[in-house]
Short mmCIF file of C-alpha atoms in Angstrom, two decimals:
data_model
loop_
_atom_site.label_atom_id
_atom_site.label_comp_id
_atom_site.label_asym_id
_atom_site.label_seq_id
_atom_site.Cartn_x
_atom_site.Cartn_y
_atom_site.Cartn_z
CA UNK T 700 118.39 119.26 5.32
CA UNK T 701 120.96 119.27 7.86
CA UNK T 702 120.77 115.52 8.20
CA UNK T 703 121.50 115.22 4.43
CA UNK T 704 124.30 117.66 5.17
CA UNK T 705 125.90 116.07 7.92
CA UNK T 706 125.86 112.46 5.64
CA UNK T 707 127.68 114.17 2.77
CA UNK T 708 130.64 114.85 5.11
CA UNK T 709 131.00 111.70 7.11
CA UNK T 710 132.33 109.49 4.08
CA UNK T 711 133.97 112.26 3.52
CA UNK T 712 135.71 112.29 6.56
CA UNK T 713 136.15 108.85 6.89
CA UNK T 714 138.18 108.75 3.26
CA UNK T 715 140.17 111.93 4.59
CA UNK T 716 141.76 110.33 7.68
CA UNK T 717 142.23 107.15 5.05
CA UNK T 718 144.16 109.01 2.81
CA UNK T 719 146.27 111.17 5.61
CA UNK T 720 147.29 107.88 6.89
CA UNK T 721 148.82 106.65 3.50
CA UNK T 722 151.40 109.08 4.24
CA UNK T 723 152.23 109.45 7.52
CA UNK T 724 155.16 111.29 7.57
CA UNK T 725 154.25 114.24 5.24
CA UNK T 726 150.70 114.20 7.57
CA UNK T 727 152.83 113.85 10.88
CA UNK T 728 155.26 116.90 9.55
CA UNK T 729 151.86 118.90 8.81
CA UNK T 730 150.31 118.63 12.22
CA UNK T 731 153.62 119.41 13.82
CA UNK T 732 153.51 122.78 11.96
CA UNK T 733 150.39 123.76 13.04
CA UNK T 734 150.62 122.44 16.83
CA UNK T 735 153.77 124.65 16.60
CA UNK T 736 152.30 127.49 15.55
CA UNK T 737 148.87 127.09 17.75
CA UNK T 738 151.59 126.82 21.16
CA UNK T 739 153.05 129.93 20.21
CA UNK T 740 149.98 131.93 19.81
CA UNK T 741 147.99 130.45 22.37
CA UNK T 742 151.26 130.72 24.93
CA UNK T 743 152.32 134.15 23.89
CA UNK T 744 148.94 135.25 24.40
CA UNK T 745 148.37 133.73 27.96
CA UNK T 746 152.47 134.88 29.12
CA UNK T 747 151.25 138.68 27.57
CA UNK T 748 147.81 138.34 29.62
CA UNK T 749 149.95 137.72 32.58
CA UNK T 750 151.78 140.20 32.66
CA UNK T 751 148.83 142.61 32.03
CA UNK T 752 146.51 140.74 34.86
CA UNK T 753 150.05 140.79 37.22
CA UNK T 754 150.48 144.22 37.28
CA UNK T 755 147.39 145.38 37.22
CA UNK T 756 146.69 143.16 40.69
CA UNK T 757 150.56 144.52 41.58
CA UNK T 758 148.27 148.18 41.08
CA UNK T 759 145.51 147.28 42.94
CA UNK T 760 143.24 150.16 43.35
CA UNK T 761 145.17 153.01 43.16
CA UNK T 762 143.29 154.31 39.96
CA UNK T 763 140.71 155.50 42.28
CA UNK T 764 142.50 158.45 43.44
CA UNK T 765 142.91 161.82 42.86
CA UNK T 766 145.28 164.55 44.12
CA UNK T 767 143.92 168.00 43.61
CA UNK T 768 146.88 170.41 44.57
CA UNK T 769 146.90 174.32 44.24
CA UNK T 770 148.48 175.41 40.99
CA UNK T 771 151.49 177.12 41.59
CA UNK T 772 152.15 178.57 37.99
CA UNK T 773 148.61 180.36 39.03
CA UNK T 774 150.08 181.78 42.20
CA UNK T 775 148.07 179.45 44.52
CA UNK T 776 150.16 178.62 47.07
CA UNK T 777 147.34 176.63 49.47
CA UNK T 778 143.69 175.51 49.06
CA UNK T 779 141.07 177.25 51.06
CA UNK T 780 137.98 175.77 52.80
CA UNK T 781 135.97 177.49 49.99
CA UNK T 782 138.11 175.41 47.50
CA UNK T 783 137.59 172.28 49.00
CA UNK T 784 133.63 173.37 49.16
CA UNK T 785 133.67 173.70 45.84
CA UNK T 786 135.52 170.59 44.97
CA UNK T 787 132.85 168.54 46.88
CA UNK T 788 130.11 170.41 45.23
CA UNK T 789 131.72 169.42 41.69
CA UNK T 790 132.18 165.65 42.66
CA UNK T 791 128.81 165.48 44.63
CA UNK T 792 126.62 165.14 41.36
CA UNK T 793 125.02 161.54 40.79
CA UNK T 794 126.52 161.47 37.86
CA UNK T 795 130.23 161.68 39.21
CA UNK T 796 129.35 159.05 41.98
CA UNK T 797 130.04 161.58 45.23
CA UNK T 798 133.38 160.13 45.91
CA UNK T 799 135.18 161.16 49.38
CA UNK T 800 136.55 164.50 49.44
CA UNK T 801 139.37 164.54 51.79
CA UNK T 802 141.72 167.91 52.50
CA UNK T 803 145.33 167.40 53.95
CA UNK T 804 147.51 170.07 56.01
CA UNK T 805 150.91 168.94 55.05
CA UNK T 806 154.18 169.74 57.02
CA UNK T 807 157.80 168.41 57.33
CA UNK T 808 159.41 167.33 61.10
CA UNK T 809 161.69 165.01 62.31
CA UNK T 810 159.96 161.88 64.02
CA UNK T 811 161.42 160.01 67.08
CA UNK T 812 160.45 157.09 67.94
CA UNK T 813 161.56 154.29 71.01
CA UNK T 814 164.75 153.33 68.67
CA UNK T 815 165.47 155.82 66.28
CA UNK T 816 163.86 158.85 64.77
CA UNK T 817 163.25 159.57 60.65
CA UNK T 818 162.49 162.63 58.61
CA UNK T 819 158.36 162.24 57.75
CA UNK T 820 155.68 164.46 56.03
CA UNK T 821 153.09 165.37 58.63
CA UNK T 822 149.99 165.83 57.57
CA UNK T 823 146.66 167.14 59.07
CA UNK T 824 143.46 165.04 58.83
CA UNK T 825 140.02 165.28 59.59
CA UNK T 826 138.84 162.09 58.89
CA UNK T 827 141.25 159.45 57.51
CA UNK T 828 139.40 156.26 57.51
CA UNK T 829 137.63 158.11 54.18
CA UNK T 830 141.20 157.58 52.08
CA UNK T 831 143.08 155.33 54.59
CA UNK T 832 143.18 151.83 56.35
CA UNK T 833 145.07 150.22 59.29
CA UNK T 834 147.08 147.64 60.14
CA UNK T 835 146.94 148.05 63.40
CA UNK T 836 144.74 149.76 65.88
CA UNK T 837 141.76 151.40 64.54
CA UNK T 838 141.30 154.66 62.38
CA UNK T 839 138.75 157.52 64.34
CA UNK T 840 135.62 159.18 62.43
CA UNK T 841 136.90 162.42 63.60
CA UNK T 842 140.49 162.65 64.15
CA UNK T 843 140.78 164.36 67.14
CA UNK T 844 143.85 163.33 69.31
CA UNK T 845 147.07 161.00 69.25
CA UNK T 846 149.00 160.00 65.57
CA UNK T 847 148.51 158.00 62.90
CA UNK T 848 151.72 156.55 61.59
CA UNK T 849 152.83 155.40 58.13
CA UNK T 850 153.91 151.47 57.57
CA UNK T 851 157.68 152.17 56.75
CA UNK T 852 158.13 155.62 59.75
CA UNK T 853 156.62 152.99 62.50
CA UNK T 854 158.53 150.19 60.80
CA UNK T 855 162.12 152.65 60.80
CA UNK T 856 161.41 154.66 64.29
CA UNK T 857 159.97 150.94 65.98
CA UNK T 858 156.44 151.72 67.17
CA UNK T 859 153.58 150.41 67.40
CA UNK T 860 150.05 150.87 68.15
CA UNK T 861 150.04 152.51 72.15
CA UNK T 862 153.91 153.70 72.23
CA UNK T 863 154.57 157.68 72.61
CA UNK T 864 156.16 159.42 69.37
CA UNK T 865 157.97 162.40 69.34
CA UNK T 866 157.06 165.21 66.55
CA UNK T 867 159.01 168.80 66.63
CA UNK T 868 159.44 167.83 70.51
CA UNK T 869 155.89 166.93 71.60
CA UNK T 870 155.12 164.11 72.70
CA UNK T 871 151.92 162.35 71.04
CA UNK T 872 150.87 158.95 71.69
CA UNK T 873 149.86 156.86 68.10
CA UNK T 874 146.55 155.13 67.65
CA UNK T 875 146.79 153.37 64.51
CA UNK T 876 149.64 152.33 62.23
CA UNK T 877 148.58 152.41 58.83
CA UNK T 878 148.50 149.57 56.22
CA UNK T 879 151.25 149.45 53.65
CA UNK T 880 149.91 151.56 50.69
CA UNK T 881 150.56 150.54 47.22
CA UNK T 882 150.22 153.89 45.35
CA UNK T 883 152.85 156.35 44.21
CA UNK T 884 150.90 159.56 43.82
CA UNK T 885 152.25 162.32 45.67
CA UNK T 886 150.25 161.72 48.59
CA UNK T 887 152.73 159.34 49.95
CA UNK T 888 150.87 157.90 53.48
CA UNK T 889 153.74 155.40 54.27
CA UNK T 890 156.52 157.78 54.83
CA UNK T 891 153.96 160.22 56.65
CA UNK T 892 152.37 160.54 60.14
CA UNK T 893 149.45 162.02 60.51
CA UNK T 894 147.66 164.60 63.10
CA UNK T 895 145.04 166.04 64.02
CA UNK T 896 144.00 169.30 61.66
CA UNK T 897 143.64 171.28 65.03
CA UNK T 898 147.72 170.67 65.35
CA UNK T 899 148.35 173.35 62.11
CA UNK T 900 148.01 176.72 62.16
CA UNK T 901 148.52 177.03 58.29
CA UNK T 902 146.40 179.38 56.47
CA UNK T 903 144.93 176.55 53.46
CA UNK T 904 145.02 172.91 52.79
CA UNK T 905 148.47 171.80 50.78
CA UNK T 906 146.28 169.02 48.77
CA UNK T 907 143.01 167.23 49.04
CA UNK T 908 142.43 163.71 47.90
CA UNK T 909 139.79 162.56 46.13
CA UNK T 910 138.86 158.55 46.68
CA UNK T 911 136.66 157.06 44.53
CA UNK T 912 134.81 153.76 44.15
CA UNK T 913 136.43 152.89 40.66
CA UNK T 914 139.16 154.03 37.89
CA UNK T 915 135.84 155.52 36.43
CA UNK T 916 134.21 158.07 38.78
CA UNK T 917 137.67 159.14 39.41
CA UNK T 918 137.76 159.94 35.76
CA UNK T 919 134.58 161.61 35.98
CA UNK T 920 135.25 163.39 39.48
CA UNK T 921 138.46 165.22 37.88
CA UNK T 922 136.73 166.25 34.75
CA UNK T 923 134.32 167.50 37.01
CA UNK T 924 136.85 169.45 39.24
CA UNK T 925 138.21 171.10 36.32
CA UNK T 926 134.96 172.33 34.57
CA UNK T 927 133.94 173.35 38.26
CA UNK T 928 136.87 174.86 40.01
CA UNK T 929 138.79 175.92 37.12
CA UNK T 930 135.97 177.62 35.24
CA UNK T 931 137.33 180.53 35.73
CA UNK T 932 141.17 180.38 35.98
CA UNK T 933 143.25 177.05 36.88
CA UNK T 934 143.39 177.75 40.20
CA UNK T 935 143.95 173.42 41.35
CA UNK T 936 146.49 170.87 38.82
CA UNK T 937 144.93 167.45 39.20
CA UNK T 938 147.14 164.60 39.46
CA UNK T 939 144.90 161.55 38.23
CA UNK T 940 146.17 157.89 39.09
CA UNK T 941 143.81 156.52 36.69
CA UNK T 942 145.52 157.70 33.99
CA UNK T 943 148.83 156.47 34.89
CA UNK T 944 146.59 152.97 34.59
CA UNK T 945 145.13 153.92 31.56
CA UNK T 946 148.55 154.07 30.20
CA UNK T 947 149.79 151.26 31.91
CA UNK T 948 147.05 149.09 30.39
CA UNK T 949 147.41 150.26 27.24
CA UNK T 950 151.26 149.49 27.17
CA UNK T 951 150.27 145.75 28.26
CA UNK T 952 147.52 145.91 25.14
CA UNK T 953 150.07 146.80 22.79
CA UNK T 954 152.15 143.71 24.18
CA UNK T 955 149.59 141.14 24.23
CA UNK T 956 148.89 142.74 20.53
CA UNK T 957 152.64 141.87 19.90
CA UNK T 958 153.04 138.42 21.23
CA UNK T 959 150.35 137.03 19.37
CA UNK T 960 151.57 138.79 15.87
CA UNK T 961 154.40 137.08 16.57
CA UNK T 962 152.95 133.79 17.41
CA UNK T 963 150.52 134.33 14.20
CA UNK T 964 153.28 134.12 11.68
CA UNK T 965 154.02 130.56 13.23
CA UNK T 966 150.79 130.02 12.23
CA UNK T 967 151.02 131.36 8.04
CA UNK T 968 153.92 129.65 8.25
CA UNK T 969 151.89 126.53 9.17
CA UNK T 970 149.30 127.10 6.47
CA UNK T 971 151.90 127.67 3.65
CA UNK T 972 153.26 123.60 5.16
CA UNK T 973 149.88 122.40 4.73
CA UNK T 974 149.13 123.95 1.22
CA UNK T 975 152.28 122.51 0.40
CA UNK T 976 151.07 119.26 1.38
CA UNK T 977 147.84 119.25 0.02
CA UNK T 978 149.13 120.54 -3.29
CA UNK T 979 151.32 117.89 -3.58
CA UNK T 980 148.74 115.44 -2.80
CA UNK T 981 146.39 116.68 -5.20
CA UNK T 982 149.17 116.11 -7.84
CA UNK T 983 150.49 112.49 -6.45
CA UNK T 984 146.40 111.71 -6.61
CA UNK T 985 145.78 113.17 -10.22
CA UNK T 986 144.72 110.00 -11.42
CA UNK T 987 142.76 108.75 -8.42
CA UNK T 988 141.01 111.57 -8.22
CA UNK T 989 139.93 111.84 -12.22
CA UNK T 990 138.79 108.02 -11.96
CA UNK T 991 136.54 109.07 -8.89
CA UNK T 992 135.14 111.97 -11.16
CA UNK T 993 134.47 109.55 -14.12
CA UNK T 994 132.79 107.16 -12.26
CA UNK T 995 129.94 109.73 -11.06
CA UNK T 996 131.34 111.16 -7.93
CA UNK T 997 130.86 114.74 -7.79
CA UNK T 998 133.22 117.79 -7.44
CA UNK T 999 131.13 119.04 -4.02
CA UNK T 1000 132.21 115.04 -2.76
CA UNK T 1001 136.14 115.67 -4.09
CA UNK T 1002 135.80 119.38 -2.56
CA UNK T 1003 134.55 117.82 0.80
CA UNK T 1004 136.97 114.95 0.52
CA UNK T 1005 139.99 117.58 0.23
CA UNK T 1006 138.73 120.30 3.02
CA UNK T 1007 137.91 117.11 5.10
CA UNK T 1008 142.00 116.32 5.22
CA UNK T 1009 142.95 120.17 5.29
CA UNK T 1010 140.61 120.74 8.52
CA UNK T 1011 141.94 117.23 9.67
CA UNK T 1012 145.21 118.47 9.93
CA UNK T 1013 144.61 121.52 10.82
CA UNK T 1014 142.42 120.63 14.04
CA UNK T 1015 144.75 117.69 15.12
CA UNK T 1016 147.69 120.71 15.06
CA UNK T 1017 144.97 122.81 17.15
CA UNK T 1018 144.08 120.24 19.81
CA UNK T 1019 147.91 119.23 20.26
CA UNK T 1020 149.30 122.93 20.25
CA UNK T 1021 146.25 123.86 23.03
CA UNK T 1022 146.91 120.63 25.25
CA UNK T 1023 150.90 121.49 24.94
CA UNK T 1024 150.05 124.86 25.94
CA UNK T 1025 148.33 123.89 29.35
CA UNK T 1026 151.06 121.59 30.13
CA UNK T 1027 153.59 124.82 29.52
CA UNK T 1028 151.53 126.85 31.75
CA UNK T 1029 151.36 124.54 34.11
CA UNK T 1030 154.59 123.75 34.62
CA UNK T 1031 155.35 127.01 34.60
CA UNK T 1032 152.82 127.46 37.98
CA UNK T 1033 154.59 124.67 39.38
CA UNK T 1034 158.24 125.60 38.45
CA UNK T 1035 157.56 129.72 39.26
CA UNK T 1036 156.15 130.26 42.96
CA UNK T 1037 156.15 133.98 41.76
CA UNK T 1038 153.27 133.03 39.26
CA UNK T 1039 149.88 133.59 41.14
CA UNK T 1040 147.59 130.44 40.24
CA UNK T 1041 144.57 132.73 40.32
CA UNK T 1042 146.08 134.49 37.65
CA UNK T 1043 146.27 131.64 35.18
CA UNK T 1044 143.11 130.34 35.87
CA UNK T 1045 141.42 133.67 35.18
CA UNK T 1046 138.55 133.21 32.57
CA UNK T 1047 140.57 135.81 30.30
CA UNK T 1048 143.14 132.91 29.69
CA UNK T 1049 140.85 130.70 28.39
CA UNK T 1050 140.45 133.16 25.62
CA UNK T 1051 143.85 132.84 23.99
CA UNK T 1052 143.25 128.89 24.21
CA UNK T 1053 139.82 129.43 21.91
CA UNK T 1054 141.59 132.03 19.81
CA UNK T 1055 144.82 129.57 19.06
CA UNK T 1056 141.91 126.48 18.65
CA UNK T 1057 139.67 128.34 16.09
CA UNK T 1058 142.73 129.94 14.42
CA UNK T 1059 144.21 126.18 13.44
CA UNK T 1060 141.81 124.67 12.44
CA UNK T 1061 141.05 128.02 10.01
CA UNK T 1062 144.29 128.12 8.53
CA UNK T 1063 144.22 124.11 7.66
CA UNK T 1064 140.87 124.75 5.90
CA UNK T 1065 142.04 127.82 4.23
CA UNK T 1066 145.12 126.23 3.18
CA UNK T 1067 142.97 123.21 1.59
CA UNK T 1068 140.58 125.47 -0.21
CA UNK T 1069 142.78 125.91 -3.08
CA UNK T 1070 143.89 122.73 -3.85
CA UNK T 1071 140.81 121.33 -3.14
CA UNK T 1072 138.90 123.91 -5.36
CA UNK T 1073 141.74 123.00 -8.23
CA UNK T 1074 141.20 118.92 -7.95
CA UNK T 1075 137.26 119.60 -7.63
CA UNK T 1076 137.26 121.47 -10.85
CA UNK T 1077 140.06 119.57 -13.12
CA UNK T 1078 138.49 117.94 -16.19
CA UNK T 1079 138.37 113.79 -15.24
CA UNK T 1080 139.71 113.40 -19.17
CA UNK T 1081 142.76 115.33 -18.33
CA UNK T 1082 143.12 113.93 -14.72
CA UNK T 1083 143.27 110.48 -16.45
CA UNK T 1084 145.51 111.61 -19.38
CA UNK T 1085 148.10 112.47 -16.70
#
């Protein structure tokens, strides 16, 4: 059956690409429609993804956090040691993913360094290779001694790992200087230093930060912390990072969304230039096309014949408009050093190019269906009487 199938449309092919070439112009004019319109969908799509993929890598992981503080409309003023108990007991279920719980004694002094000193938050830490990393030296299990300084205080004060620092007049040698942190929660570690907990003599913890594996189980952890801690009044606000993504994403969605709408109505306006063209061919071929009826050919072979040129224009417009669009991205990688090449050649991309392919050739067949439906079905007596 499908051998018998595929016959029926190769003459029909075959007579399509004959009759597209007896007017080359108006079939030229066609194809540059639809290539049109398949460049701007498939490009607008791909610049949209871009942006989406680019800021989410500009993000990185910082949707895995989340800053449980004491809730001062509540009249907490600081976090006790049976809060933070109770915040690990609400994150340690399986189902939250145990994320690491890590409570922060937070202070403000003036940091002096072998140049020049800075105004820093100090914070107290138990263990911050849990929520931290470093650039240089090496973050302690337990911190017990020395400082661990922010990117941008050792970068303004000029220290590294080794030199002495001076906090509120003593003297403490750092140990690690941290990597540069790309997160803007209010647990800023860049413009901090950090000590040892044993160095505050506060009463409760100022915040405790809550690292998780993924955007998820932070999700989870905070619902958690708020069904658990808050049960009974809202003694911790929750500041989640993964729902500044959320919305972040969702902006870039509604973009993407955009672009292509916009590149789409290249597209209809494609499909109304090849309906045009096939209507007007159906008319210019009146005749033709009644003599073909009246000697025995039927209207499924006219129908085929018809679609045949439709999705013949429409798919030459498709390939041209998706080979034009890799040559615009391309030189776009080539002209824009700012463009990450791993970017573009995510698999995601490759969507848009399948999307503006399919979508082509569709509109060329749906704009032949009409016309070719109209010629299939036209008496051959008043095709010839024309």
């Amino acid at each position: 059956m499908s051998g018998g199938w595929l016959r029926g449309w190769r003459p029909a092919v075959s007579m399509a690409a004959r009759n597209l070439r007896r007017n080359r112009v108006r079939t030229v004019l066609a194809v540059l429609g639809v290539t049109i319109g398949v460049l701007a969908v498939a490009a607008l799509g791909i610049f949209g993804n871009l942006l989406a993929l680019g800021a989410a890598d500009a993000i990185g992981d910082i949707g895995t956090q989340v800053v449980v503080s004491p809730n001062a409309d509540a009249g907490v003023e600081s976090l006790s040691t049976a809060d933070v108990n109770a915040i690990r007991r609400a994150v340690s279920d399986p189902a939250v993913g145990d994320p690491a719980v890590v409570p922060l004694y937070s202070d403000n002094a003036v940091v002096a360094g072998t140049s020049s000193q800075t105004f820093a938050t100090v914070y107290g830490v138990e263990q911050p290779g849990l929520a931290f990393e470093a650039a240089e030296g090496s973050l302690p299990d337990r911190h017990r001694r020395g400082v661990i300084v922010g990117a941008d205080v050792a970068a303004d004060i000029g220290v590294e790992t080794g030199d002495a620092v001076e906090i509120a007049g003593r003297q403490v040698r750092v140990v690690a200087v941290l990597a540069e942190s790309e997160s803007f929660s209010p647990v800023a570690p860049d413009n901090a230093v950090f000590l040892p907990e044993s160095a505050f003599a506060a009463d409760g913890y100022a915040q405790v930060l809550v690292v998780a594996d993924s955007g998820e189980t932070a999700r989870a952890a905070a619902s958690a912390i708020r069904e658990s801690v808050n049960a009974r009044e809202e003694r911790v606000s929750l500041f989640e990072l993964a729902a500044i993504v959320d919305e972040i994403n969702g902006f870039f969605d509604l973009l993407s969304t955009f672009l292509l709408g916009l590149g789409a109505i290249s597209l209809v306006v494609a499909g109304v230039s090849i309906l045009n063209v096939m209507l007007m061919s159906t008319v210019e071929r009146r005749q033709e096309i009644g003599v073909m009826r009246a000697v025995g050919v039927t209207r499924r072979d006219v129908l085929r014949v018809l679609l045949a040129e439709a999705g013949l224009i429409g798919a030459a417009g498709a390939v041209a408009g998706t080979a034009l669009t890799v040559l615009l991205v391309a030189g776009l990688v080539i002209s824009t050093p700012a463009v990450d090449a791993a970017l573009v050649l995510d698999p995601t991309n490759g969507y848009y190019l399948l999307l503006a392919l399919v979508f082509g050739v569709g509109v060329g067949i749906v704009s032949g269906a009409y016309p070719a439906w109209q010629a299939a079905n036209e008496r051959p007596v008043d095709a010839l009487r024309s």
